[in-house]
Amino acid sequence: MDIFSSPGRLCLERAVTATGPHILQNPNQINSPFETLPKPPFPLPAAAAAAASSSSSSPPASAASAAMDSGGASDPSRQVRVRFVTKLPAPLRAPPTSIAVPADLTRMGLSEIVNSLLLAASPDHQAQPFDFLVDGELVRLPLQEFLLAKGISVERVLELEYVKAVAPRKQEDPCPHDDWVSAVDGSNPSFILTGCYDGLARIWRDASECTHILEGHSDGITSASFINKGETEDRLHVVTASKDRSLRLFKFDTSVSIPKQIGAYKILRGHTSSVQSVAVDPSTNMICSGSWDNSIKLWSVEGSEEDGDTVSVKKRRTNSDSSGPEESQFEGSATSTFLGHTQCVSAVTWPERQTIYSASWDHSVRLWDVQTGKETWNMVSGKALNCLDCGGESSSLIAAGGSDPVLRVWDPRKPGTLAPIFQFSSHKSWISACKWHPSSWFHLVSSSFDGKVMLWDLRTAWPLASVESHKDKVLCADWWKGDSVISGGADSKLCIASGIEIV
């Protein structure tokens, strides 16, 4: 479904009239960036054409300000002189001439000006929404209010850097499931992995066709992950975790085009309660899991009867057809157990080979040394935590969310304080998932029981976009291919919002 035909499905903030982080009181104030851009209070196209044809060394009195005079917005005290700059490629670079614009313009009005300047230089230009930065911070207020809040003089020529607005441009058809979709992994560019409360995991080719059904769990799947990150060859490996207290490892051929039932080649047992989360070692040789039994366990991905940690438990058919060949299935035990949390370990992540982070309902985020199994850092958040991810600058920032509507970000490198360096407060219910963009220091996605998926940028306290694809609680979310967000929820759907441009 094209977003242009459904502007209410995806939302983008138009203007906010506060000076700091807060909860957006009315989600309906957030509007799609793909509806018709608002017309400025002066005949901009002619002014833009004149500005585009003028030299960058022209005096500040520009055709744009003259157009404002003729259009009725002639009060100089209500104007701000700006110069538009960008790092975007040449077709999207506006003339660097300074022009006077109304001081009450929001970023949508500024987008209209930039699009008109670009259209004057290139008649084939297609209008698109832009975001604007001043000194590295995204503008989310009318210009005059932003300058006042930041203590910037209105006398200076304001340099506005514009970038493409980050928001989905298309909503793909959802992929239906038989029960709640509780886990998603978008790390493979060709396939999406989902886990469901019906006890099955599914592989989706190109976000549309279910090619494999991974069976064997006797209760709902809580977490699932590709073991070979970004693998595009003919063989895929997957790990799933379940409320049945076990983890299962699967490997299968990706060349099939019809749903094929696959059983696990290895079952990992050892937790005494529901396994809530799973993460893969960057070398893909090990995995770790967090459980309601308050422990974290490490497991070997490979295993055979000679490994010492596995035993053959049965023979199983490799095809659903009973006449197919049989394959040995092994049962593995944990190689290490980390103890320290006092309640459910709700999330684990393994960003570096010797480092594991965990989040818990005991309100803490902990850092573990894989070699020694010892906890080396402990931060108490004050809330029971549901999700955790590492990313941002040098993959050193920690984002986590839980039993309130606030997504928090910490920097463990900062000594002497455990306070969050960022707090995002626009959700209306518990945070269920958070994920950093795989190639951006600034962007992350969150999902919530309020039914929304939100895109964030560290350079502003307000959401870049709010995706309202689900009709019930959203339980999981991830990035896919760098330009899409995938999510699953209690409405039993996998939803894909695509066309997100992050440079």
Coordinates of C-alpha atoms in Angstrom, one line a residue:
M1 CA 0.0 0.0 0.0
D2 CA 1.4 3.4 -1.0
I3 CA 1.5 5.9 1.8
F4 CA 0.3 8.6 -0.5
S5 CA -3.0 6.9 -0.5
S6 CA -3.1 6.3 3.2
P7 CA -1.7 9.4 5.0
G8 CA -3.1 8.4 8.4
R9 CA -1.2 5.2 8.6
L10 CA 2.2 6.7 9.1
C11 CA 2.6 9.9 11.0
L12 CA 5.3 12.6 11.1
E13 CA 5.4 15.5 13.5
R14 CA 4.6 18.8 11.8
A15 CA 5.2 21.3 14.6
V16 CA 5.6 21.3 18.4
T17 CA 5.3 24.3 20.6
A18 CA 7.4 23.3 23.6
T19 CA 11.1 23.8 24.3
G20 CA 12.2 20.4 25.7
P21 CA 11.5 16.7 25.9
H22 CA 7.9 15.9 26.7
I23 CA 5.1 13.5 25.9
L24 CA 3.1 14.4 22.9
Q25 CA -0.3 14.9 24.3
N26 CA -2.2 14.3 21.1
P27 CA -0.9 11.8 18.6
N28 CA -3.2 13.2 16.0
Q29 CA -0.9 16.3 15.9
I30 CA 1.6 14.1 14.1
N31 CA 0.9 14.2 10.4
S32 CA 2.2 12.4 7.3
P33 CA 5.1 14.1 5.5
F34 CA 3.7 12.9 2.2
E35 CA 0.5 14.8 2.2
T36 CA 0.5 18.1 0.3
L37 CA 3.2 20.4 1.7
P38 CA 1.6 23.6 3.2
K39 CA 1.7 26.7 1.1
P40 CA 3.9 29.4 2.4
P41 CA 2.4 32.9 3.2
F42 CA 4.0 34.4 0.1
P43 CA 4.2 33.5 -3.6
L44 CA 7.3 31.3 -3.1
P45 CA 7.9 29.7 -6.5
A46 CA 8.6 33.1 -8.2
A47 CA 10.8 34.1 -5.3
A48 CA 12.6 30.8 -5.3
A49 CA 13.3 31.1 -9.0
A50 CA 14.7 34.6 -8.5
A51 CA 16.8 33.4 -5.5
A52 CA 18.1 30.4 -7.5
S53 CA 19.3 32.7 -10.3
S54 CA 21.0 35.1 -8.0
S55 CA 24.7 34.8 -7.0
S56 CA 25.8 33.5 -3.6
S57 CA 27.6 36.8 -3.1
S58 CA 24.4 38.8 -3.6
P59 CA 23.3 41.2 -0.8
P60 CA 20.9 39.8 1.7
A61 CA 17.9 41.7 0.2
S62 CA 16.6 38.8 -2.0
A63 CA 13.7 38.2 -4.3
A64 CA 12.2 36.1 -1.5
S65 CA 12.0 39.0 0.9
A66 CA 10.6 41.1 -1.9
A67 CA 7.9 38.5 -2.5
M68 CA 7.0 38.5 1.2
D69 CA 6.6 42.3 1.1
S70 CA 4.2 42.0 -1.9
G71 CA 2.4 39.1 -0.3
G72 CA 1.5 40.9 2.9
A73 CA 4.2 39.4 5.3
S74 CA 6.3 42.5 5.3
D75 CA 7.0 43.0 9.0
P76 CA 10.9 42.8 9.2
S77 CA 10.7 41.8 12.9
R78 CA 8.9 38.6 11.9
Q79 CA 11.6 37.5 9.5
V80 CA 14.7 35.5 9.8
R81 CA 17.6 35.4 7.3
V82 CA 18.6 31.8 6.5
R83 CA 21.0 30.1 4.2
F84 CA 20.3 26.5 3.2
V85 CA 23.2 24.1 3.1
T86 CA 23.3 20.3 2.6
K87 CA 25.6 17.3 2.3
L88 CA 23.2 15.7 -0.2
P89 CA 24.4 15.1 -3.8
A90 CA 24.3 17.9 -6.4
P91 CA 20.8 17.6 -7.7
L92 CA 19.5 18.3 -4.2
R93 CA 21.7 21.3 -3.4
A94 CA 19.9 24.6 -3.2
P95 CA 21.7 27.9 -4.0
P96 CA 23.6 29.1 -1.0
T97 CA 22.1 32.6 -1.2
S98 CA 20.8 34.0 2.1
I99 CA 17.1 34.8 2.0
A100 CA 14.5 36.2 4.5
V101 CA 11.7 33.9 5.6
P102 CA 8.8 34.2 8.0
A103 CA 10.0 33.6 11.6
D104 CA 7.0 31.4 12.4
L105 CA 7.8 28.8 9.7
T106 CA 8.0 25.2 10.8
R107 CA 10.1 22.5 9.0
M108 CA 7.2 21.8 6.6
G109 CA 7.2 25.4 5.4
L110 CA 11.0 25.3 5.2
S111 CA 10.7 22.1 3.1
E112 CA 8.4 24.0 0.7
I113 CA 11.0 26.7 0.3
V114 CA 13.8 24.2 -0.4
N115 CA 11.7 22.2 -2.8
S116 CA 10.8 25.4 -4.7
L117 CA 14.5 26.4 -4.9
L118 CA 15.4 23.0 -6.3
L119 CA 12.5 23.1 -8.7
A120 CA 13.7 26.4 -10.0
A121 CA 17.1 24.9 -10.7
S122 CA 15.8 21.6 -12.1
P123 CA 12.2 21.4 -13.5
D124 CA 12.3 17.6 -13.1
H125 CA 12.7 17.8 -9.3
Q126 CA 10.2 15.8 -7.3
A127 CA 9.1 17.5 -4.1
Q128 CA 10.0 15.6 -0.9
P129 CA 10.0 16.4 2.8
F130 CA 13.2 17.6 4.5
D131 CA 14.5 17.9 8.0
F132 CA 16.6 20.8 9.2
L133 CA 19.6 21.0 11.6
V134 CA 21.1 24.0 13.4
D135 CA 24.4 23.3 15.0
G136 CA 23.7 19.6 14.8
E137 CA 20.3 19.7 16.4
L138 CA 17.1 19.0 14.5
V139 CA 14.6 21.9 14.3
R140 CA 11.3 20.8 15.8
L141 CA 9.9 24.3 16.7
P142 CA 8.9 27.3 14.6
L143 CA 12.1 29.1 13.8
Q144 CA 11.6 32.1 16.1
E145 CA 10.8 29.7 19.1
F146 CA 13.8 27.5 18.3
L147 CA 16.2 30.5 18.2
L148 CA 14.8 31.8 21.4
A149 CA 15.0 28.4 23.2
K150 CA 18.7 28.1 22.0
G151 CA 19.7 31.7 22.7
I152 CA 20.6 32.3 19.0
S153 CA 20.4 35.9 17.8
V154 CA 17.8 36.6 15.1
E155 CA 20.3 39.1 13.7
R156 CA 22.7 36.5 12.4
V157 CA 22.2 34.6 9.1
L158 CA 21.0 31.2 10.2
E159 CA 22.7 28.3 8.5
L160 CA 20.1 25.5 8.0
E161 CA 21.4 22.2 7.0
Y162 CA 18.7 20.1 5.4
V163 CA 18.6 16.3 5.1
K164 CA 16.0 13.9 3.8
A165 CA 13.2 13.4 6.3
V166 CA 13.3 10.0 7.9
A167 CA 9.9 8.3 7.6
P168 CA 8.5 5.3 5.8
R169 CA 7.1 6.0 2.4
K170 CA 5.2 2.7 1.9
Q171 CA 3.4 0.1 3.9
E172 CA 3.7 -3.4 2.5
D173 CA 0.9 -6.0 2.8
P174 CA 1.1 -7.6 6.3
C175 CA 2.0 -11.3 6.6
P176 CA -0.6 -13.1 8.7
H177 CA 0.2 -15.6 11.5
D178 CA -2.0 -17.9 13.6
D179 CA -1.1 -16.3 16.9
W180 CA 0.7 -13.4 18.4
V181 CA 4.0 -12.5 16.6
S182 CA 6.4 -12.2 19.5
A183 CA 9.9 -12.2 17.7
V184 CA 11.3 -10.7 14.5
D185 CA 14.9 -10.7 13.0
G186 CA 15.6 -8.5 10.0
S187 CA 19.4 -9.1 9.9
N188 CA 19.2 -11.1 6.6
P189 CA 18.6 -8.9 3.5
S190 CA 16.6 -11.6 1.7
F191 CA 14.6 -13.2 4.5
I192 CA 12.7 -12.2 7.6
L193 CA 12.5 -14.5 10.6
T194 CA 9.5 -14.5 12.9
G195 CA 8.6 -16.3 16.1
C196 CA 5.0 -16.9 17.1
Y197 CA 3.0 -17.9 20.2
D198 CA 1.8 -20.9 18.3
G199 CA 5.2 -22.4 18.9
L200 CA 6.4 -22.0 15.3
A201 CA 9.0 -19.9 13.7
R202 CA 8.7 -18.9 10.1
I203 CA 11.0 -17.7 7.3
W204 CA 9.6 -15.1 4.9
R205 CA 11.3 -14.5 1.5
D206 CA 11.2 -10.9 0.5
A207 CA 8.7 -10.2 3.3
S208 CA 5.8 -11.9 1.4
E209 CA 6.3 -15.6 0.9
C210 CA 6.6 -18.1 3.8
T211 CA 9.2 -20.7 2.7
H212 CA 10.0 -22.6 5.9
I213 CA 8.1 -23.4 9.1
L214 CA 10.4 -24.3 12.0
E215 CA 8.6 -26.6 14.3
G216 CA 9.3 -28.5 17.5
H217 CA 8.6 -26.1 20.4
S218 CA 5.7 -27.0 22.7
D219 CA 4.9 -23.5 23.8
G220 CA 5.2 -19.9 22.4
I221 CA 8.4 -18.6 20.9
T222 CA 9.8 -15.6 22.7
S223 CA 12.9 -14.8 20.8
A224 CA 14.5 -15.8 17.5
S225 CA 17.7 -14.9 15.6
F226 CA 19.6 -15.7 12.4
I227 CA 23.0 -17.2 13.5
N228 CA 24.8 -16.2 10.4
K229 CA 24.2 -12.5 10.2
G230 CA 23.6 -11.2 6.7
E231 CA 24.0 -14.7 5.2
T232 CA 22.6 -14.9 1.7
E233 CA 24.0 -18.3 0.6
D234 CA 21.9 -21.5 0.1
R235 CA 22.1 -22.5 3.8
L236 CA 20.6 -20.6 6.8
H237 CA 21.1 -21.2 10.5
V238 CA 18.5 -20.1 13.1
V239 CA 18.1 -20.2 16.9
T240 CA 14.8 -19.9 18.7
A241 CA 13.9 -19.6 22.3
S242 CA 10.6 -20.6 23.9
K243 CA 8.4 -20.6 26.9
D244 CA 8.9 -24.3 26.9
R245 CA 12.3 -23.7 28.6
S246 CA 14.4 -24.8 25.6
L247 CA 16.3 -23.3 22.7
R248 CA 16.4 -25.0 19.3
L249 CA 18.9 -24.7 16.4
F250 CA 17.8 -25.1 12.8
K251 CA 19.6 -25.3 9.5
F252 CA 18.0 -25.5 6.1
D253 CA 18.2 -25.0 2.4
T254 CA 16.8 -21.6 1.2
S255 CA 16.1 -22.7 -2.4
V256 CA 12.6 -24.0 -1.8
S257 CA 9.6 -21.9 -2.8
I258 CA 6.8 -23.6 -0.9
P259 CA 6.3 -23.8 2.9
K260 CA 8.5 -26.6 4.2
Q261 CA 8.4 -27.9 7.7
I262 CA 11.8 -28.2 9.3
G263 CA 12.8 -29.7 12.7
A264 CA 15.7 -28.7 14.9
Y265 CA 19.1 -30.4 14.5
K266 CA 19.9 -29.5 18.1
I267 CA 17.9 -28.9 21.3
L268 CA 19.4 -26.8 24.1
R269 CA 18.1 -27.6 27.6
G270 CA 19.1 -26.3 31.0
H271 CA 16.9 -23.4 31.9
T272 CA 14.4 -24.1 34.6
S273 CA 11.9 -21.5 33.4
S274 CA 10.8 -19.7 30.2
V275 CA 13.6 -18.6 28.0
Q276 CA 12.9 -14.9 27.2
S277 CA 15.8 -13.8 25.0
V278 CA 18.6 -15.0 22.8
A279 CA 21.7 -13.3 21.2
V280 CA 24.4 -14.6 18.9
D281 CA 28.2 -14.2 19.4
P282 CA 29.7 -11.9 16.7
S283 CA 31.8 -14.9 15.6
T284 CA 28.5 -17.0 15.3
N285 CA 30.1 -19.8 17.3
M286 CA 28.2 -19.3 20.5
I287 CA 24.8 -18.0 21.6
C288 CA 23.6 -16.7 25.0
S289 CA 20.1 -16.8 26.5
G290 CA 18.3 -15.0 29.3
S291 CA 15.5 -16.7 31.2
W292 CA 12.8 -16.2 33.8
D293 CA 15.0 -18.4 36.0
N294 CA 17.2 -15.2 36.5
S295 CA 20.2 -16.8 34.7
I296 CA 22.2 -16.2 31.5
K297 CA 23.5 -19.3 29.8
L298 CA 26.1 -19.7 27.0
W299 CA 25.8 -22.5 24.4
S300 CA 27.8 -23.8 21.6
V301 CA 26.2 -23.6 18.1
E302 CA 28.0 -26.6 16.7
G303 CA 27.8 -30.0 18.3
S304 CA 28.1 -33.7 17.7
E305 CA 28.4 -36.8 19.7
E306 CA 32.1 -36.2 20.0
D307 CA 31.8 -32.7 21.4
G308 CA 31.1 -33.8 24.9
D309 CA 28.2 -31.3 25.4
T310 CA 25.7 -33.1 23.3
V311 CA 24.0 -36.4 23.2
S312 CA 21.9 -37.9 20.4
V313 CA 18.3 -38.0 21.6
K314 CA 16.4 -39.4 18.6
K315 CA 16.2 -39.7 14.9
R316 CA 13.9 -37.4 13.0
R317 CA 12.6 -37.1 9.5
T318 CA 14.2 -34.3 7.6
N319 CA 11.0 -33.9 5.5
S320 CA 7.4 -33.8 6.5
D321 CA 6.9 -36.8 4.1
S322 CA 7.4 -39.9 6.3
S323 CA 9.3 -41.6 3.5
G324 CA 12.1 -39.0 3.6
P325 CA 15.6 -39.6 5.1
E326 CA 16.2 -39.4 8.8
E327 CA 18.7 -37.1 10.5
S328 CA 20.2 -37.3 14.0
Q329 CA 19.0 -34.7 16.5
F330 CA 21.3 -33.7 19.4
E331 CA 20.6 -32.3 22.8
G332 CA 23.1 -29.8 24.2
S333 CA 23.9 -28.4 27.6
A334 CA 25.2 -24.9 28.5
T335 CA 28.9 -24.3 28.6
S336 CA 28.6 -21.4 31.1
T337 CA 26.0 -19.9 33.4
F338 CA 26.1 -16.2 34.6
L339 CA 24.3 -15.5 37.9
G340 CA 23.6 -12.1 39.4
H341 CA 20.2 -10.9 38.3
T342 CA 17.4 -11.3 40.9
Q343 CA 14.5 -11.4 38.4
C344 CA 13.7 -12.4 34.8
V345 CA 16.5 -11.7 32.4
S346 CA 14.3 -10.1 29.7
A347 CA 17.0 -9.2 27.1
V348 CA 20.5 -10.0 26.2
T349 CA 22.8 -8.6 23.5
W350 CA 26.3 -9.6 22.4
P351 CA 27.9 -6.7 20.7
E352 CA 31.6 -7.8 21.1
R353 CA 33.2 -11.2 21.5
Q354 CA 34.1 -10.7 25.1
T355 CA 31.1 -8.5 26.1
I356 CA 27.5 -9.4 26.9
Y357 CA 24.9 -6.9 28.1
S358 CA 21.7 -8.0 29.9
A359 CA 18.5 -6.3 31.0
S360 CA 16.2 -7.6 33.7
W361 CA 12.9 -7.1 35.5
D362 CA 15.1 -6.4 38.6
H363 CA 15.6 -2.9 37.0
S364 CA 19.2 -3.3 36.1
V365 CA 21.4 -3.4 33.0
R366 CA 24.6 -5.4 33.5
L367 CA 27.8 -5.9 31.6
W368 CA 29.4 -9.3 31.7
D369 CA 32.9 -10.5 30.8
V370 CA 32.5 -13.6 28.7
Q371 CA 35.9 -15.0 29.6
T372 CA 35.4 -14.9 33.4
G373 CA 31.7 -14.9 33.6
K374 CA 31.9 -11.9 36.0
E375 CA 29.7 -8.9 36.1
T376 CA 31.9 -5.8 35.4
W377 CA 29.2 -3.0 35.3
N378 CA 25.8 -2.6 36.8
M379 CA 23.3 0.2 36.2
V380 CA 19.9 0.5 37.9
S381 CA 17.3 2.2 35.8
G382 CA 14.4 2.3 38.3
K383 CA 12.0 0.4 36.0
A384 CA 11.5 -3.2 35.1
L385 CA 13.2 -3.6 31.6
N386 CA 11.8 -5.5 28.6
C387 CA 14.3 -4.7 25.9
L388 CA 17.9 -3.7 25.3
D389 CA 20.2 -2.9 22.4
C390 CA 23.7 -1.5 21.8
G391 CA 24.5 1.0 19.0
G392 CA 25.1 4.6 18.4
E393 CA 28.6 6.1 18.3
S394 CA 31.1 3.2 18.1
S395 CA 28.3 0.9 19.2
S396 CA 28.9 2.2 22.7
L397 CA 25.4 3.5 23.7
I398 CA 22.8 1.4 25.4
A399 CA 19.1 1.8 24.7
A400 CA 16.5 0.1 26.9
G401 CA 12.8 0.3 27.6
G402 CA 10.4 -1.4 30.0
S403 CA 7.5 -0.8 32.3
D404 CA 6.9 2.9 31.5
P405 CA 6.5 4.8 28.2
V406 CA 10.1 6.1 28.2
L407 CA 12.9 4.9 26.0
R408 CA 16.2 5.6 27.7
V409 CA 19.8 5.8 26.4
W410 CA 22.9 5.5 28.5
D411 CA 26.6 5.9 27.7
P412 CA 28.7 3.5 29.9
R413 CA 31.9 5.4 28.9
K414 CA 30.9 8.4 30.9
P415 CA 32.4 8.0 34.4
G416 CA 30.8 9.1 37.6
T417 CA 27.1 9.0 36.5
L418 CA 24.5 6.4 35.6
A419 CA 21.9 8.9 34.5
P420 CA 20.5 8.5 31.0
I421 CA 21.9 10.9 28.4
F422 CA 18.7 10.7 26.3
Q423 CA 15.1 10.1 27.2
F424 CA 12.3 9.7 24.6
S425 CA 8.8 10.0 26.0
S426 CA 6.2 9.9 23.3
H427 CA 4.9 6.4 23.7
K428 CA 1.8 5.9 25.9
S429 CA 2.5 2.4 27.3
W430 CA 5.3 0.0 28.0
I431 CA 8.2 -0.3 25.6
S432 CA 8.4 -3.8 24.2
A433 CA 11.4 -3.5 21.8
C434 CA 14.2 -1.2 20.7
K435 CA 16.8 -1.5 18.0
W436 CA 19.6 0.8 16.7
H437 CA 19.9 1.3 13.0
P438 CA 22.7 -1.0 11.7
S439 CA 24.6 1.8 10.0
S440 CA 23.6 5.1 11.7
W441 CA 24.9 6.6 14.9
F442 CA 21.7 8.6 15.5
H443 CA 18.7 6.5 14.6
L444 CA 16.8 3.8 16.4
V445 CA 13.3 2.2 16.4
S446 CA 11.0 1.3 19.3
S447 CA 7.7 -0.5 19.7
S448 CA 5.2 -0.4 22.5
F449 CA 2.0 -1.9 23.9
D450 CA 0.3 1.3 22.8
G451 CA 0.2 -0.2 19.3
K452 CA 2.8 2.1 17.8
V453 CA 6.3 1.8 16.3
M454 CA 8.3 5.0 16.5
L455 CA 11.5 6.2 14.7
W456 CA 13.9 8.3 16.8
D457 CA 17.0 10.5 16.1
L458 CA 19.3 11.4 19.0
R459 CA 19.4 15.0 17.7
T460 CA 15.8 15.7 18.8
A461 CA 13.5 14.6 21.6
W462 CA 10.5 14.1 19.4
P463 CA 9.8 11.0 17.2
L464 CA 10.7 11.4 13.5
A465 CA 7.7 9.2 12.6
S466 CA 5.1 7.1 14.3
V467 CA 4.0 3.9 12.4
E468 CA 0.4 2.9 13.3
S469 CA 0.1 -0.4 11.3
H470 CA -1.0 -2.6 14.2
K471 CA -4.4 -2.8 15.8
D472 CA -3.1 -4.2 19.1
K473 CA 0.0 -4.3 21.2
V474 CA 3.3 -4.3 19.3
L475 CA 5.6 -7.0 20.8
C476 CA 8.7 -6.8 18.6
A477 CA 10.5 -4.7 16.0
D478 CA 13.6 -4.6 14.0
W479 CA 15.3 -2.9 11.0
W480 CA 15.4 -4.7 7.7
K481 CA 17.7 -3.9 4.7
G482 CA 18.5 -0.6 6.3
D483 CA 15.4 1.1 4.8
S484 CA 12.5 -0.8 6.3
V485 CA 11.1 -1.4 9.8
I486 CA 9.5 -4.8 10.6
S487 CA 7.2 -5.4 13.6
G488 CA 5.0 -8.1 15.0
G489 CA 2.2 -7.9 17.5
A490 CA -0.9 -9.2 19.3
D491 CA -2.9 -8.7 16.1
S492 CA -1.0 -11.8 14.7
K493 CA 0.6 -9.8 11.9
L494 CA 4.1 -9.1 10.6
C495 CA 4.0 -5.5 9.3
I496 CA 6.7 -3.9 7.1
A497 CA 7.1 -0.2 6.6
S498 CA 9.5 0.6 3.8
G499 CA 11.2 3.4 1.9
I500 CA 13.0 4.9 4.9
E501 CA 15.9 7.0 3.7
I502 CA 18.7 7.2 6.2
V503 CA 22.0 8.6 4.9

